[in-house]
């Protein structure tokens, strides 16, 4: 195809050829100047295709592989070689003639020609006009083709399909085959002179199947039902089989490639195009976000390694994916009506009989079924239909992992709250009992119930027991798991302290009761509830801090909510007309389904537009508010919103393969990879636990040795106990000291150090407009060295505003009002963000809510609009009587410039704007199509504005260019000051955006950012963050859009603005409630102070243990300083209070 100059030419050729009846596929390459057309030979021919492209103004040359015709002419007057040369020159100069062979002796001419370009009768006429009468003696054309549809019984799987297709393809005279397993049919294109339908039936029967002719279409049939049988077969099966123009096909295999380095849709197109150029490649589907290419190929012509090599030659990194996960689809269905095991068995058996289903399992208890299938053979709808035919009700289950995660998190909060309240109910009375018997009860009243059992010990036992077995069990199971893996965390220390204290107390109390002692022993029952109360409180506060007002797992729920829940499935007849429309669950969509999307609906799947034009909002992918124009062949993504036109979309990626599903996966993976800051306390306890246990054992051994060698020391500090021998006194004293060491060293202060500081820090942050989700971001923020800002909605306002007006008018005064009144009126009929920006400013400028009248409004996606505007005089006259622009501080700052003379008249000119005017608003191409001349100086001005990242619009009035407008997303007022302050604090600042480099660089320069990453998609934003992290930098990402969510969760700290999307807010670690970038600096300061407080808490807890353990062990007894067990318990409680008090100092 000669004459193609740009992508618009490519699109024009592709669109018009695709409309030809019988054309199946069109691929046009601008680089190669070629068009590859797959067509049904019974419905069209190369001549019709050539004519269509020629009528578009291009020059078409057909390939030589088209089968030619031949004719023998008898020519009178062919007497010499000179005559022969004359006839040969005449014929070879004609289009379609391939070769000419002349026999002067026989006076005959043999001509090979393309029958679609020239006829044998035309050849006779050409020769006759040259002065030599001629007649056609014989003519031989290319073989006529016929189509037939055969009914085939006995096929059970895709192996049957592949073997039958391979067998028929090798049969002489067969030009094309497509076999449908689902319908039990085989569609065959053949040469009737070489093979008959009876012979084809015999070939199929000999292969072990039962076959008969279902329908036959002669090659010259004009019946509408002759519309390609091969197409009919392909519509009814999920398998995609592409017939080449030469009619041959081969059994195909499928492989998946992991392709890294793609950054945009052009990369996808390049990979697909170059893969399809390989001989043997029938289909290539590339997913940008999944970084995956699915290729169907003929293994006898090309290998997967060749596919990898071709992709690598394009500059991408490619590897072969062997994981079977990509080969199959899965669906979980809710099945109603199952009553027994027989129902389960019958469903599993029936579904497994369906072609393409590889696994089926149903559960009677949950009333659900899980099914695995090959999406190339079958799909969810077929499985649901099979189950429903058995009398059951089936539908997609609709439960996702996000909901489960959310419920699990809520359960953790409830668990620790319940444990704390139970412990508190017993802890408060325990403290009251201790105080009463120490301060008010006399010694004699301590043993008044049974021998060896005092009222005090009985009450402490009753209060400690429920805490030990109810509140403490949440610590014991993790402790046992840790010990089983050879670890010692904080839970192990809690378990040791509480269990030894409790069971020692039970044992010694039982011993004294059994011995009928006249007094009750000293016990440690009070240690259990006191420890568990404070520890459960700490864990509850920790989980509340992590959850905060918003749960981070809600981010995934918000993302999934972007997915459409239903879709309109349509089927077409052979003429391409809609036959049926059915609304189905989005989970039942299968690949290659045709989906209808009306204005305002979400697009349910990734796919390509098969029919219609529209503007589609893809903000969740690109982050930009301006909708994207879509036409036939354009790619669309799940979750994007169709704004105006009706689209028919051919589904290419469904379910977990959609772009939206890939973003969900990115967010989920990044969130699950984060670890809580409480691991720091566990690491400290990991060393602390064995140390404390050793010290406790050492204390026991030392006091036993001291006691037996110098009993007077024990008597001096412990006294004598009635009824006990010296050895019993020594053992009890030593054991009590060891237990005091173990109980006083229990790291409840360590357990409270982090959550209490976090609770206070987050509270201070919330008061000041900074929502902090847990301890992790607080700790990490102090280590951040780099801030990465999104552009749209973060650094900039997020909505386009008018920034420039260039006038071509007769006079400068008030001409801008006239131009804006015209354009504002014209744009008032459009919902495009740029149109809204201009219309809004016009209304502000003219101080009116209603502009002029607008008729014959027509908008063309990607170009502009045209309309007839009237009733402007009254508005302009009223506006001219009011205050001028300089008196209007409420107006946004817009540069107005007089750039040349034109037809635009002064708004104050009497009668200048009576009547109606034809207005055009759009880009250069729109003006060109409407014959509006754009001067060179205007084009130069537009280029300068575009270099600044502004969108430039032209306006013509009554066929003459009247003005130039520029619209831009301007930076926020505080953006530059925030960037400067961060730089002064030593932070590296970068801009990370999906917008084009030109616009991004202009904004970055305006706010003072030096490093820019532009044209970056969501998954690649996360990669850019990781690149910065590989430099050794801790990165904080600041964003506001759904497209920022993967980067927000991959960053060390994700910061979102509260005016952003819910998904971004939920995915972030910090949220700036007031939407002010100054709060980024405040968040850094708050983080530093909170983490400093956490470290102070750890220091206090450590100092407490360093001083308390020696006291408890009796090291200072020679100096008259010692701790009794109740003092150890009190000191333990006091340590927790001191940590909480320290945290509360953050409020100051």
Tab-separated table of C-alpha atoms in Angstrom, residues 67-72 96-101 109-115:
chain	number	residue	atom	x	y	z
A	67	UNK	CA	-3.288	-17.743	-8.127
A	68	UNK	CA	-3.413	-16.398	-11.696
A	69	UNK	CA	-5.669	-17.289	-14.646
A	70	UNK	CA	-4.473	-18.077	-18.156
A	71	UNK	CA	-5.981	-17.611	-21.649
A	72	UNK	CA	-4.955	-18.613	-25.183
A	96	UNK	CA	-3.124	-7.551	-14.213
A	97	UNK	CA	-1.106	-9.150	-16.988
A	98	UNK	CA	1.698	-11.308	-15.600
A	99	UNK	CA	3.344	-12.802	-18.681
A	100	UNK	CA	2.839	-13.083	-22.443
A	101	UNK	CA	4.093	-15.967	-24.619
A	109	UNK	CA	-0.785	-15.832	-27.674
A	110	UNK	CA	-0.671	-17.409	-24.185
A	111	UNK	CA	-1.386	-14.836	-21.442
A	112	UNK	CA	-1.128	-15.325	-17.652
A	113	UNK	CA	-3.125	-12.685	-15.759
A	114	UNK	CA	-4.950	-11.887	-12.558
A	115	UNK	CA	-8.615	-12.496	-13.186
